[in-house]
PDB file of C-alpha atoms in Angstrom:
ATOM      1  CA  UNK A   1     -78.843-237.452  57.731  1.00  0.00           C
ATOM      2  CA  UNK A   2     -79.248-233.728  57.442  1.00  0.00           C
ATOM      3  CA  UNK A   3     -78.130-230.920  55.475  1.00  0.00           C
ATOM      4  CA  UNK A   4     -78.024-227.543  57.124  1.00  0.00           C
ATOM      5  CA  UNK A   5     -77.449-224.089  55.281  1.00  0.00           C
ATOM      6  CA  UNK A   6     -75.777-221.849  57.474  1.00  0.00           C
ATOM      7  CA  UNK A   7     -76.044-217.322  57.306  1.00  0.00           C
ATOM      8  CA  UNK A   8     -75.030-215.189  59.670  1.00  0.00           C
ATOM      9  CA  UNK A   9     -75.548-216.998  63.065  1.00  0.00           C
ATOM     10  CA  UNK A  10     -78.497-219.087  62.165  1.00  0.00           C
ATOM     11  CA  UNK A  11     -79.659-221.750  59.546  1.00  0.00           C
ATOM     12  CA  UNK A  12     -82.007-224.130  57.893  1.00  0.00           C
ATOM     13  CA  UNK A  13     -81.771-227.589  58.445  1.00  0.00           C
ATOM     14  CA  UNK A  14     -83.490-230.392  55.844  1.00  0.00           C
ATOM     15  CA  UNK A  15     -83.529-233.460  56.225  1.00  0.00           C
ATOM     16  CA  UNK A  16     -81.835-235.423  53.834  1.00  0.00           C
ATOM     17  CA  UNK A  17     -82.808-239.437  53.021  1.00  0.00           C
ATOM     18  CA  UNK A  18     -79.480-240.002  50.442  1.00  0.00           C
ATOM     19  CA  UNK A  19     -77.672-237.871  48.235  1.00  0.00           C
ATOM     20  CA  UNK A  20     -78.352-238.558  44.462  1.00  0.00           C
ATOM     21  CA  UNK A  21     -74.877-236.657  42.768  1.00  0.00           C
ATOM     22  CA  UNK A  22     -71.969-234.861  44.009  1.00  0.00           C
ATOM     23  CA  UNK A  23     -69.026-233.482  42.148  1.00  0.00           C
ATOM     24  CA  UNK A  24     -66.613-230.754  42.560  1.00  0.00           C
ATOM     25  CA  UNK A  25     -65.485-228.779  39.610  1.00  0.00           C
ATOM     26  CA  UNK A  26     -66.432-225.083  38.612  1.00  0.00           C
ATOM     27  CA  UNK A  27     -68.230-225.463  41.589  1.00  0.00           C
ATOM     28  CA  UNK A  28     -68.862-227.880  44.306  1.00  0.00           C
ATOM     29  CA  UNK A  29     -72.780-229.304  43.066  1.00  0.00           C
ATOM     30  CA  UNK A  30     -74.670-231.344  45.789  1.00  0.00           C
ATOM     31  CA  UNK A  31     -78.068-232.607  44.706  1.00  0.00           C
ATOM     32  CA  UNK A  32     -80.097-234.780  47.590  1.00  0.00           C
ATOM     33  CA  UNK A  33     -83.025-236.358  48.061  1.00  0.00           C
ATOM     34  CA  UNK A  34     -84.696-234.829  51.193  1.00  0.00           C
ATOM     35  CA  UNK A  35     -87.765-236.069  53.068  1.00  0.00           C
ATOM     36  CA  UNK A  36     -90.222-233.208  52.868  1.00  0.00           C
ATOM     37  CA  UNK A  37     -88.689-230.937  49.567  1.00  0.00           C
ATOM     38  CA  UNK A  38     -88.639-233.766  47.235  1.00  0.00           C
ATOM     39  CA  UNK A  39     -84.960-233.171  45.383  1.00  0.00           C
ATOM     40  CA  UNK A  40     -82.386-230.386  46.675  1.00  0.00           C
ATOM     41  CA  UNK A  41     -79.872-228.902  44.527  1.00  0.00           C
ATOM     42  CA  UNK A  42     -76.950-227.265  46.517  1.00  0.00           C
ATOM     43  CA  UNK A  43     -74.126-225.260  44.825  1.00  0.00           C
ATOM     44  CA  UNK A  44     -71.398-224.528  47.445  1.00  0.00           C
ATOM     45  CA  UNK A  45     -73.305-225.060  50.439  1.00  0.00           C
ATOM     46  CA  UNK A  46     -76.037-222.869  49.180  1.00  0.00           C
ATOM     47  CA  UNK A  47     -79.651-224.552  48.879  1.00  0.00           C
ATOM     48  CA  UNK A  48     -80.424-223.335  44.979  1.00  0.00           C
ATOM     49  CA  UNK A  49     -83.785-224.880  44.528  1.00  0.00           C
ATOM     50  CA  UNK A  50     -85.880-227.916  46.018  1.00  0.00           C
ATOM     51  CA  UNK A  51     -88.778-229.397  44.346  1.00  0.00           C
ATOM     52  CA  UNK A  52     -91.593-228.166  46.428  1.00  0.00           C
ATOM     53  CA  UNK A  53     -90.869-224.354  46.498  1.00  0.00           C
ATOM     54  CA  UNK A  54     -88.740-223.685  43.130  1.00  0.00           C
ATOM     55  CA  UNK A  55     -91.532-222.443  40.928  1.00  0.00           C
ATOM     56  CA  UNK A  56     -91.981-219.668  43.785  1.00  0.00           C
ATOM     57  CA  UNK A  57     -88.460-218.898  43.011  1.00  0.00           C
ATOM     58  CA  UNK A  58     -88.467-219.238  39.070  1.00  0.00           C
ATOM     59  CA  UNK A  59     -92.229-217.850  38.559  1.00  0.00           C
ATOM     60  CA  UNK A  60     -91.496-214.355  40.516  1.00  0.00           C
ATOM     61  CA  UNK A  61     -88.148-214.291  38.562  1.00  0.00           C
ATOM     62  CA  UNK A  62     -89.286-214.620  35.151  1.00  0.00           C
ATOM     63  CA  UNK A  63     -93.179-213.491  35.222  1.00  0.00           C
ATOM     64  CA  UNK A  64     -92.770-209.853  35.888  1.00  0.00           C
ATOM     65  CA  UNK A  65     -90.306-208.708  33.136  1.00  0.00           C
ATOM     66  CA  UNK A  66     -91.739-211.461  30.539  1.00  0.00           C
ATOM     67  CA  UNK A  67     -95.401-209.853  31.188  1.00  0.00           C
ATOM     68  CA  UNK A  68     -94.275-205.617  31.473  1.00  0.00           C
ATOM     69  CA  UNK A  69     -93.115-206.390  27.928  1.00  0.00           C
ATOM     70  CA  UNK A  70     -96.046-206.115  25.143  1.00  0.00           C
ATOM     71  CA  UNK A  71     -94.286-208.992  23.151  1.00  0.00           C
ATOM     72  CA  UNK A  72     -91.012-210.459  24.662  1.00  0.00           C
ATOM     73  CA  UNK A  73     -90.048-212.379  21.300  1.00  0.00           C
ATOM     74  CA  UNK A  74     -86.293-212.511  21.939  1.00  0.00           C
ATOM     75  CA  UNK A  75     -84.716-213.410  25.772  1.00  0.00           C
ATOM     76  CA  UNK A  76     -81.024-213.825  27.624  1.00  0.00           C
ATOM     77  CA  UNK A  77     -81.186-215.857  30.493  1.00  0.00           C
ATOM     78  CA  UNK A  78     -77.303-215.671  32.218  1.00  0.00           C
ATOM     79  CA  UNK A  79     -77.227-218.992  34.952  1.00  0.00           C
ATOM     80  CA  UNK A  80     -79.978-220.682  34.910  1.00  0.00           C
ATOM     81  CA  UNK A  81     -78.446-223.967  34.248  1.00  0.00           C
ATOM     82  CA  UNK A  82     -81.592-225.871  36.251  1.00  0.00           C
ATOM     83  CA  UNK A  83     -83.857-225.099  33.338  1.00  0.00           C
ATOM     84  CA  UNK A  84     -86.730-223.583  35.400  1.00  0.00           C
ATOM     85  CA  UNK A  85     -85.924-220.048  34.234  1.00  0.00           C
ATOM     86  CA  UNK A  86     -86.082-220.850  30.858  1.00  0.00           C
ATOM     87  CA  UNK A  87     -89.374-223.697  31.073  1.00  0.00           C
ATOM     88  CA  UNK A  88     -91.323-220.534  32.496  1.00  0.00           C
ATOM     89  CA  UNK A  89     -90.101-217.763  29.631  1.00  0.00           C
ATOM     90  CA  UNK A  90     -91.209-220.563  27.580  1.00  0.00           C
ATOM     91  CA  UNK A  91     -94.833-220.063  29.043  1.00  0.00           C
ATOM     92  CA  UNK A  92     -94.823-216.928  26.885  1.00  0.00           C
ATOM     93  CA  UNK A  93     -93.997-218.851  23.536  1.00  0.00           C
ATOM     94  CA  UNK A  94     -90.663-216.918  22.354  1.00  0.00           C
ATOM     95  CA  UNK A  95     -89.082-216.922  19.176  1.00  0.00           C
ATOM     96  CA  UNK A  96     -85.765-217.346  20.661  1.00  0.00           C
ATOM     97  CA  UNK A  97     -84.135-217.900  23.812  1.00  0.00           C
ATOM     98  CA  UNK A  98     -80.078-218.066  24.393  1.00  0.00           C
ATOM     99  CA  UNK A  99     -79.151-219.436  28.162  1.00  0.00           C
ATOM    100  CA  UNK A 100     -75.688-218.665  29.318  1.00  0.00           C
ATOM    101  CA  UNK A 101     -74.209-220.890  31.901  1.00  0.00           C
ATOM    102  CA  UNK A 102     -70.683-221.028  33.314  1.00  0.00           C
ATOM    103  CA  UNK A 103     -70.896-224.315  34.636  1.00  0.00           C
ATOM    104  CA  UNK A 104     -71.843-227.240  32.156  1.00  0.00           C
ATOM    105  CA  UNK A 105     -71.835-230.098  34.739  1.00  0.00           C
ATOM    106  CA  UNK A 106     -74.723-228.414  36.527  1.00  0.00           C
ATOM    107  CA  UNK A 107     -77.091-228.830  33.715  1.00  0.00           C
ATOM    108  CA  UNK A 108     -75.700-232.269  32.931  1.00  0.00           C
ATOM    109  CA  UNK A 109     -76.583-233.585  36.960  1.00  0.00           C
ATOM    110  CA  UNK A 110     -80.146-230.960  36.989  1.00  0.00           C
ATOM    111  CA  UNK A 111     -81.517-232.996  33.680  1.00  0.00           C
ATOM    112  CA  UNK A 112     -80.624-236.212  34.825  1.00  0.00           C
ATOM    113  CA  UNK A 113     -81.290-236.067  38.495  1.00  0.00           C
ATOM    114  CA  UNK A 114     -83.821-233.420  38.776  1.00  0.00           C
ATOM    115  CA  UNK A 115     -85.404-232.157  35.435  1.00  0.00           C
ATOM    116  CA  UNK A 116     -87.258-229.002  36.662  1.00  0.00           C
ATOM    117  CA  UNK A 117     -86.969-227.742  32.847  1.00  0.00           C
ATOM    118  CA  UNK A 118     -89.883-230.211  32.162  1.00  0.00           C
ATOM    119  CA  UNK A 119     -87.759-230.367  28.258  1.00  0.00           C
ATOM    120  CA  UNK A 120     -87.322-226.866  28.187  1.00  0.00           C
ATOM    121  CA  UNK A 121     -83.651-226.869  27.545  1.00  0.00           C
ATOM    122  CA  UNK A 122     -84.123-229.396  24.885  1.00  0.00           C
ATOM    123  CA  UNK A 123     -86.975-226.616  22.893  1.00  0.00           C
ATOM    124  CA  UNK A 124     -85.274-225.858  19.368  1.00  0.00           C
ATOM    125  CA  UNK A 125     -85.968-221.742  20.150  1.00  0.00           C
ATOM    126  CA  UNK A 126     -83.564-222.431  22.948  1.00  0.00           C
ATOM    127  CA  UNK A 127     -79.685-222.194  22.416  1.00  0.00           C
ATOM    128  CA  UNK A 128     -77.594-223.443  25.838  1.00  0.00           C
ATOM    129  CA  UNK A 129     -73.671-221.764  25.694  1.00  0.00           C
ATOM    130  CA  UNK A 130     -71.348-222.655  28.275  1.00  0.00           C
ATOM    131  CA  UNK A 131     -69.307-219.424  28.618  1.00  0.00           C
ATOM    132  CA  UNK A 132     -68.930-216.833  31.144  1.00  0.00           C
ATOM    133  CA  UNK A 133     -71.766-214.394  31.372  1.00  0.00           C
ATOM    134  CA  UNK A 134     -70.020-211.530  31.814  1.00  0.00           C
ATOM    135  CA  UNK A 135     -68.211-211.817  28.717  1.00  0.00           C
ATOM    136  CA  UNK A 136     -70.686-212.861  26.763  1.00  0.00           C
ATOM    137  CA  UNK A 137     -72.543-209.558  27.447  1.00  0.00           C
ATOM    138  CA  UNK A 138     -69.912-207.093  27.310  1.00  0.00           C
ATOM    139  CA  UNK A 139     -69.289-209.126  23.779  1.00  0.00           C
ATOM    140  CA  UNK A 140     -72.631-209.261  22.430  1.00  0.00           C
ATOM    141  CA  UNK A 141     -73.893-207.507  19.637  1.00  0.00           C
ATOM    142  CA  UNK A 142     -77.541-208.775  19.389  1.00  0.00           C
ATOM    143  CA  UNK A 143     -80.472-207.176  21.050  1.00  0.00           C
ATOM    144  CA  UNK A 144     -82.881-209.074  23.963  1.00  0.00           C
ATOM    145  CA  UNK A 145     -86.490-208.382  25.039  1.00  0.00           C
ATOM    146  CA  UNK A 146     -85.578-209.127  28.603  1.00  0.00           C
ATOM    147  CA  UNK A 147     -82.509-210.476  30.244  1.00  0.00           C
ATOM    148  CA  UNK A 148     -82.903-212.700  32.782  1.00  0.00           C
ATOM    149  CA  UNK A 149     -80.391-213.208  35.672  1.00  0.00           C
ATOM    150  CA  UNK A 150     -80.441-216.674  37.732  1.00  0.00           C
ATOM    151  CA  UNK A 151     -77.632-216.572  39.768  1.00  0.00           C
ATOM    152  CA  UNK A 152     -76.192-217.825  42.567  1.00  0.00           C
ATOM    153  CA  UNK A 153     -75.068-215.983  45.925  1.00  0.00           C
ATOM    154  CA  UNK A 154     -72.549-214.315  44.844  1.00  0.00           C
ATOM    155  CA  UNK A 155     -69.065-216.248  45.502  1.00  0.00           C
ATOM    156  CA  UNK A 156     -65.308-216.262  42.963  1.00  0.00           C
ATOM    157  CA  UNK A 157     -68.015-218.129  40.289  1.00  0.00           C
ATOM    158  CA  UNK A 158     -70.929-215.601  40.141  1.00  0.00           C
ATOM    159  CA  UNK A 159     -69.319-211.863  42.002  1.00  0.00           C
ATOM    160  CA  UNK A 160     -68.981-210.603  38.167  1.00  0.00           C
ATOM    161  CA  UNK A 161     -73.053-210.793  37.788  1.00  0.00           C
ATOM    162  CA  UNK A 162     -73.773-208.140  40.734  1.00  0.00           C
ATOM    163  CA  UNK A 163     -70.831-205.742  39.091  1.00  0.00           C
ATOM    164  CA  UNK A 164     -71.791-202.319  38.331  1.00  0.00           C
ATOM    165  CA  UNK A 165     -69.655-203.207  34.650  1.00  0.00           C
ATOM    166  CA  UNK A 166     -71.988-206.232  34.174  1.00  0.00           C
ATOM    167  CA  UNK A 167     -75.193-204.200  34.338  1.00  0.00           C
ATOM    168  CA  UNK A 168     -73.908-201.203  32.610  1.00  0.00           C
ATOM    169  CA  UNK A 169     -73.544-203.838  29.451  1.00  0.00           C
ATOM    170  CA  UNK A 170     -76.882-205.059  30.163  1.00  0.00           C
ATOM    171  CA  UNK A 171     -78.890-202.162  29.805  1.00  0.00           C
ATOM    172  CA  UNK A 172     -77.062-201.152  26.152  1.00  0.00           C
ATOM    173  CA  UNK A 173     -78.887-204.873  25.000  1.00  0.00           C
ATOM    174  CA  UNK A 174     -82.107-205.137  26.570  1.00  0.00           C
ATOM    175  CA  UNK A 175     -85.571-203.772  27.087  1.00  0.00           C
ATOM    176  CA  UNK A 176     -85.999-205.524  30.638  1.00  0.00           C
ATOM    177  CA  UNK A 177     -83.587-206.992  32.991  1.00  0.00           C
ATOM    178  CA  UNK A 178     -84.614-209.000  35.846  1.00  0.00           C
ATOM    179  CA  UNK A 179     -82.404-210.562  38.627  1.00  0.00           C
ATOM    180  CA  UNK A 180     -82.575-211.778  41.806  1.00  0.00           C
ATOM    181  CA  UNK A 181     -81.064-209.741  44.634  1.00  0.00           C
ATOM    182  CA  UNK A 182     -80.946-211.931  47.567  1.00  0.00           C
ATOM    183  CA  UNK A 183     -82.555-211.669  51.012  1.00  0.00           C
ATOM    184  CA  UNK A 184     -82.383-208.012  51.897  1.00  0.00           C
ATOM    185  CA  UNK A 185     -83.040-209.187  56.062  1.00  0.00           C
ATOM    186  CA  UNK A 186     -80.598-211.923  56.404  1.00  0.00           C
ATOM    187  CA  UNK A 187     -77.840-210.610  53.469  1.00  0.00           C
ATOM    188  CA  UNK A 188     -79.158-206.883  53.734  1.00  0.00           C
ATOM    189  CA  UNK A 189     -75.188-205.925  52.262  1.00  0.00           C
ATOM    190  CA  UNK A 190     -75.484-208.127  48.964  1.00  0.00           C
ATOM    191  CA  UNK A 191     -78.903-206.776  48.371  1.00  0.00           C
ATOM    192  CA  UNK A 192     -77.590-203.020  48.771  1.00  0.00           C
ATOM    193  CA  UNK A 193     -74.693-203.661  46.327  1.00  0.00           C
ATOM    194  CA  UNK A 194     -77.055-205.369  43.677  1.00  0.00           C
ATOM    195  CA  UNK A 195     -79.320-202.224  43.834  1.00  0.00           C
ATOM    196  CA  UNK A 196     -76.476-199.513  44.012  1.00  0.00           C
ATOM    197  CA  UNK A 197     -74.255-201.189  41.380  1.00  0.00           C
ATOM    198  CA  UNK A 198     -76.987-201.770  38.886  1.00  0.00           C
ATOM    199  CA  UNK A 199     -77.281-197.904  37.974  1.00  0.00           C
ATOM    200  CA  UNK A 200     -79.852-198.122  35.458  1.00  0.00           C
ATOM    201  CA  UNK A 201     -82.250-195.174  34.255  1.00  0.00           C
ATOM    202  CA  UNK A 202     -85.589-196.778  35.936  1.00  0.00           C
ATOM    203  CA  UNK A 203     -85.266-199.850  38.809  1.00  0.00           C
ATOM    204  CA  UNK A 204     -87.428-201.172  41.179  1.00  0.00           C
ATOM    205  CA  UNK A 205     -87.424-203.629  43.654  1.00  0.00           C
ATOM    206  CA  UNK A 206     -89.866-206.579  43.722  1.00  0.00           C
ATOM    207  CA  UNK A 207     -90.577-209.059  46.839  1.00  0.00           C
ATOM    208  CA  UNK A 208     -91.257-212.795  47.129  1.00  0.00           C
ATOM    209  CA  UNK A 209     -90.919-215.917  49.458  1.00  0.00           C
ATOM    210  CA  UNK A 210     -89.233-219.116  48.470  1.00  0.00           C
ATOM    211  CA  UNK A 211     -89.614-221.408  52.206  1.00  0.00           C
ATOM    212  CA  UNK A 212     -86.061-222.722  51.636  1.00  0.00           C
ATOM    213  CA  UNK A 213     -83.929-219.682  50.930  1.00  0.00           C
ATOM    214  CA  UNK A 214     -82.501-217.638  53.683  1.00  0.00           C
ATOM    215  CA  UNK A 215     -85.566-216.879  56.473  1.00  0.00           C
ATOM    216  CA  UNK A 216     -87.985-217.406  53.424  1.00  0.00           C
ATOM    217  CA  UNK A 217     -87.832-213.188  51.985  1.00  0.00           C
ATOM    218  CA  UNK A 218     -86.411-213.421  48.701  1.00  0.00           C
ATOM    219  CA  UNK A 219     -85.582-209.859  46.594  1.00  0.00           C
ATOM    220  CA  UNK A 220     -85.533-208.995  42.851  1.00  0.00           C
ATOM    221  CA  UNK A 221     -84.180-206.247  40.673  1.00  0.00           C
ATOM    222  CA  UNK A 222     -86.190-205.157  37.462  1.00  0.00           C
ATOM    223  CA  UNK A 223     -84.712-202.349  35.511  1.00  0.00           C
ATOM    224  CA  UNK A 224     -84.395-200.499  32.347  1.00  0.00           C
ATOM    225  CA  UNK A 225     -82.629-197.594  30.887  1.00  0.00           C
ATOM    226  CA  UNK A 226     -85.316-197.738  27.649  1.00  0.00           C
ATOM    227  CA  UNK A 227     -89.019-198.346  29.406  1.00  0.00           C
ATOM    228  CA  UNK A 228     -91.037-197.617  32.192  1.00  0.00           C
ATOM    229  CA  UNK A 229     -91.379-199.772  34.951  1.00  0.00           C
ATOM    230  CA  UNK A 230     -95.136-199.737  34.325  1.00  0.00           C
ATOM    231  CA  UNK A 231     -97.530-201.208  37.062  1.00  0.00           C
ATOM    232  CA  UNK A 232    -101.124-201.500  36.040  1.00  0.00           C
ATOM    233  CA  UNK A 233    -102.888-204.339  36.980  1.00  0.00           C
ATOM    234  CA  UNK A 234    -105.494-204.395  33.454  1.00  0.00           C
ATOM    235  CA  UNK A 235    -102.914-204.517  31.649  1.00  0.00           C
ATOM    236  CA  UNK A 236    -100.806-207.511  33.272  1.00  0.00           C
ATOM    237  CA  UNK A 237    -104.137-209.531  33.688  1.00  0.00           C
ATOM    238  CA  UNK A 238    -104.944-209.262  29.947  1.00  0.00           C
ATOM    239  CA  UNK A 239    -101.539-210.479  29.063  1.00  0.00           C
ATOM    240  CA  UNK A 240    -101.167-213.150  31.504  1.00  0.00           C
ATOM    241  CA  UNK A 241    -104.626-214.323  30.237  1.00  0.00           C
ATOM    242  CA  UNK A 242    -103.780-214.045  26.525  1.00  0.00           C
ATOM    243  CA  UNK A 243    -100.553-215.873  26.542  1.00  0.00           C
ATOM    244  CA  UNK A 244    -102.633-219.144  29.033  1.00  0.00           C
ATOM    245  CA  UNK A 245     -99.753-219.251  31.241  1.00  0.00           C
ATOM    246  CA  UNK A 246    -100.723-221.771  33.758  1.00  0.00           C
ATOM    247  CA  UNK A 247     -98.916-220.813  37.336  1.00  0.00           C
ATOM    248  CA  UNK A 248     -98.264-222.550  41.102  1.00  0.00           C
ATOM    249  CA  UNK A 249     -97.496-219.310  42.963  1.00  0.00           C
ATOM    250  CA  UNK A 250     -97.669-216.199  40.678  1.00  0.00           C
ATOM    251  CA  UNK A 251    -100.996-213.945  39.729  1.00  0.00           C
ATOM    252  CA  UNK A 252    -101.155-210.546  38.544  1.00  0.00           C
ATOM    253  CA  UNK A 253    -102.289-209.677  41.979  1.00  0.00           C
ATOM    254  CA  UNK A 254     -99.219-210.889  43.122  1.00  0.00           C
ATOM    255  CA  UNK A 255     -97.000-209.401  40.782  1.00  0.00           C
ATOM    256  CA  UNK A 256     -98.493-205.453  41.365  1.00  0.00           C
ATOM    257  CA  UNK A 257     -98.278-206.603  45.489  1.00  0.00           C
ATOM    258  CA  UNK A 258     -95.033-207.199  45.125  1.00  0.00           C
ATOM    259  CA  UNK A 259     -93.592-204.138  44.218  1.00  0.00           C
ATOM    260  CA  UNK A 260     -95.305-202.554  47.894  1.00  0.00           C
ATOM    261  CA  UNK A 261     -92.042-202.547  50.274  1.00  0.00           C
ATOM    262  CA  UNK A 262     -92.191-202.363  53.854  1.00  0.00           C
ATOM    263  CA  UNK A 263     -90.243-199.059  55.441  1.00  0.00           C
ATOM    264  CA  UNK A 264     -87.368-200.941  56.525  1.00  0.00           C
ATOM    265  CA  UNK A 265     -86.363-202.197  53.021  1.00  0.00           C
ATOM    266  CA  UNK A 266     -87.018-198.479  51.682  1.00  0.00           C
ATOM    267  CA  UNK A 267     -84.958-197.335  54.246  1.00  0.00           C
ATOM    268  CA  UNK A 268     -82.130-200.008  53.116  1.00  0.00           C
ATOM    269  CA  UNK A 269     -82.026-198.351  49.500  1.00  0.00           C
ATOM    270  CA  UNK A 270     -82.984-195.229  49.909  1.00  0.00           C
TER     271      UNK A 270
END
């Protein structure tokens, strides 16, 4: 059997040995068992994570904002519902981290079929709500470290979390905020809205590769209207050695590397 995931006349095709869970609710959640990936989880025809190449995903997503800040004691995570956002802000031992997830049954079938979270979404600093993210921030009166987006491509679920209204009431709550902003060479018009809608004071983008996402170039977003976006390598080595955070795919190398774009994605934001 195989699965293929299908963008803009061309595709990745896995191949699958059975498939572990399916429903269709909020959204239509797939997870397989593949023969090279380990376990797949698909949201709407959209591979979200396999086994083998999801801490490339989570690690770049988290690592950066978590390690600019001097002492990220308080964190939002909005999606997320597979737990691995949340098991690697956990790296940097928190006080307190709130996940908001629109879709329940998504981390009801990712703890019992996959369990990337390793427990994390079980850690009493961590508080799971099931509401809409959106709402929740333009609601929220508390104040976060860093915010943390894990979403999905954006679709009628998830469109709200690339609005220009969305990060506007992010930056009035948070030091950092860190999302994803999708594969700038095969969805180069979701990556240009993510990084014109999110007007914040300071942004930068950030590069990675995740195998199993669209041509294997993945794109993030860190921003702030209070700090700096500060690169200096010292600085992120010390922390990243203080706080012991053990890693499959990011260094500090890495993370200052990643921040050098080729001309053609400069050209796409500029």
């Amino acid at each position: 059997m195989e699965f293929v995931e299908r963008y803009n006349g061309s595709g990745l095709l896995i191949e699958v040995e059975k498939i572990l869970y399916e429903f269709k609710g909020v959204q239509h959640i797939q997870i397989f068992q593949t023969k090279s990936f380990g376990k797949m989880l698909v949201l709407d025809g959209k591979i979200q994570l396999t086994e083998k190449d999801e801490s490339f995903y989570h690690e770049m997503l988290v690592h950066p904002a978590m390690l600019m800040h001097e002492n990220p004691e308080k964190v939002l995570v909005i999606g997320g519902g597979d737990g691995g956002a949340v098991r690697e802000v956990l790296k940097h031992d928190p006080k307190e981290v709130v996940m908001v997830e629109i879709d329940e049954n998504v981390v009801k079938a990712c703890k019992e079929y996959i369990g990337i979270d390793r427990g994390a979404l079980e850690d009493p600093r961590v508080k799971v709500l099931f509401e809409d993210g959106l709402e929740f921030v333009k609601s929220c009166k508390d104040k976060f470290d860093v915010i943390i987006v894990d979403g999905t491509d954006p679709n009628p679920i998830s469109q709200a979390l690339i609005s220009s209204e969305f990060y506007r009431d992010c930056a009035k709550i948070c030091d950092y905020f860190v999302t994803q902003s999708q594969s700038p060479f095969a969805q180069p018009d979701y990556f240009k809205s993510i990084y014109k809608n999110a007007r914040f004071k300071n942004k930068a983008v950030y590069l990675g590769f995740v195998p199993t996402y669209p041509h294997g170039l993945w794109s993030y977003l860190i921003a702030s209207d209070r700090r700096e976006i500060v690169l200096d390598l010292n600085v992120i080595k010390e922390r990243f050695e203080n706080r012991k955070i053990e890693t499959v795919y990011y260094t500090p190398e890495v993370h200052i590397s990643a921040f050098a774009l080729p001309r053609w994605i400069v050209n796409l934001i500029s």
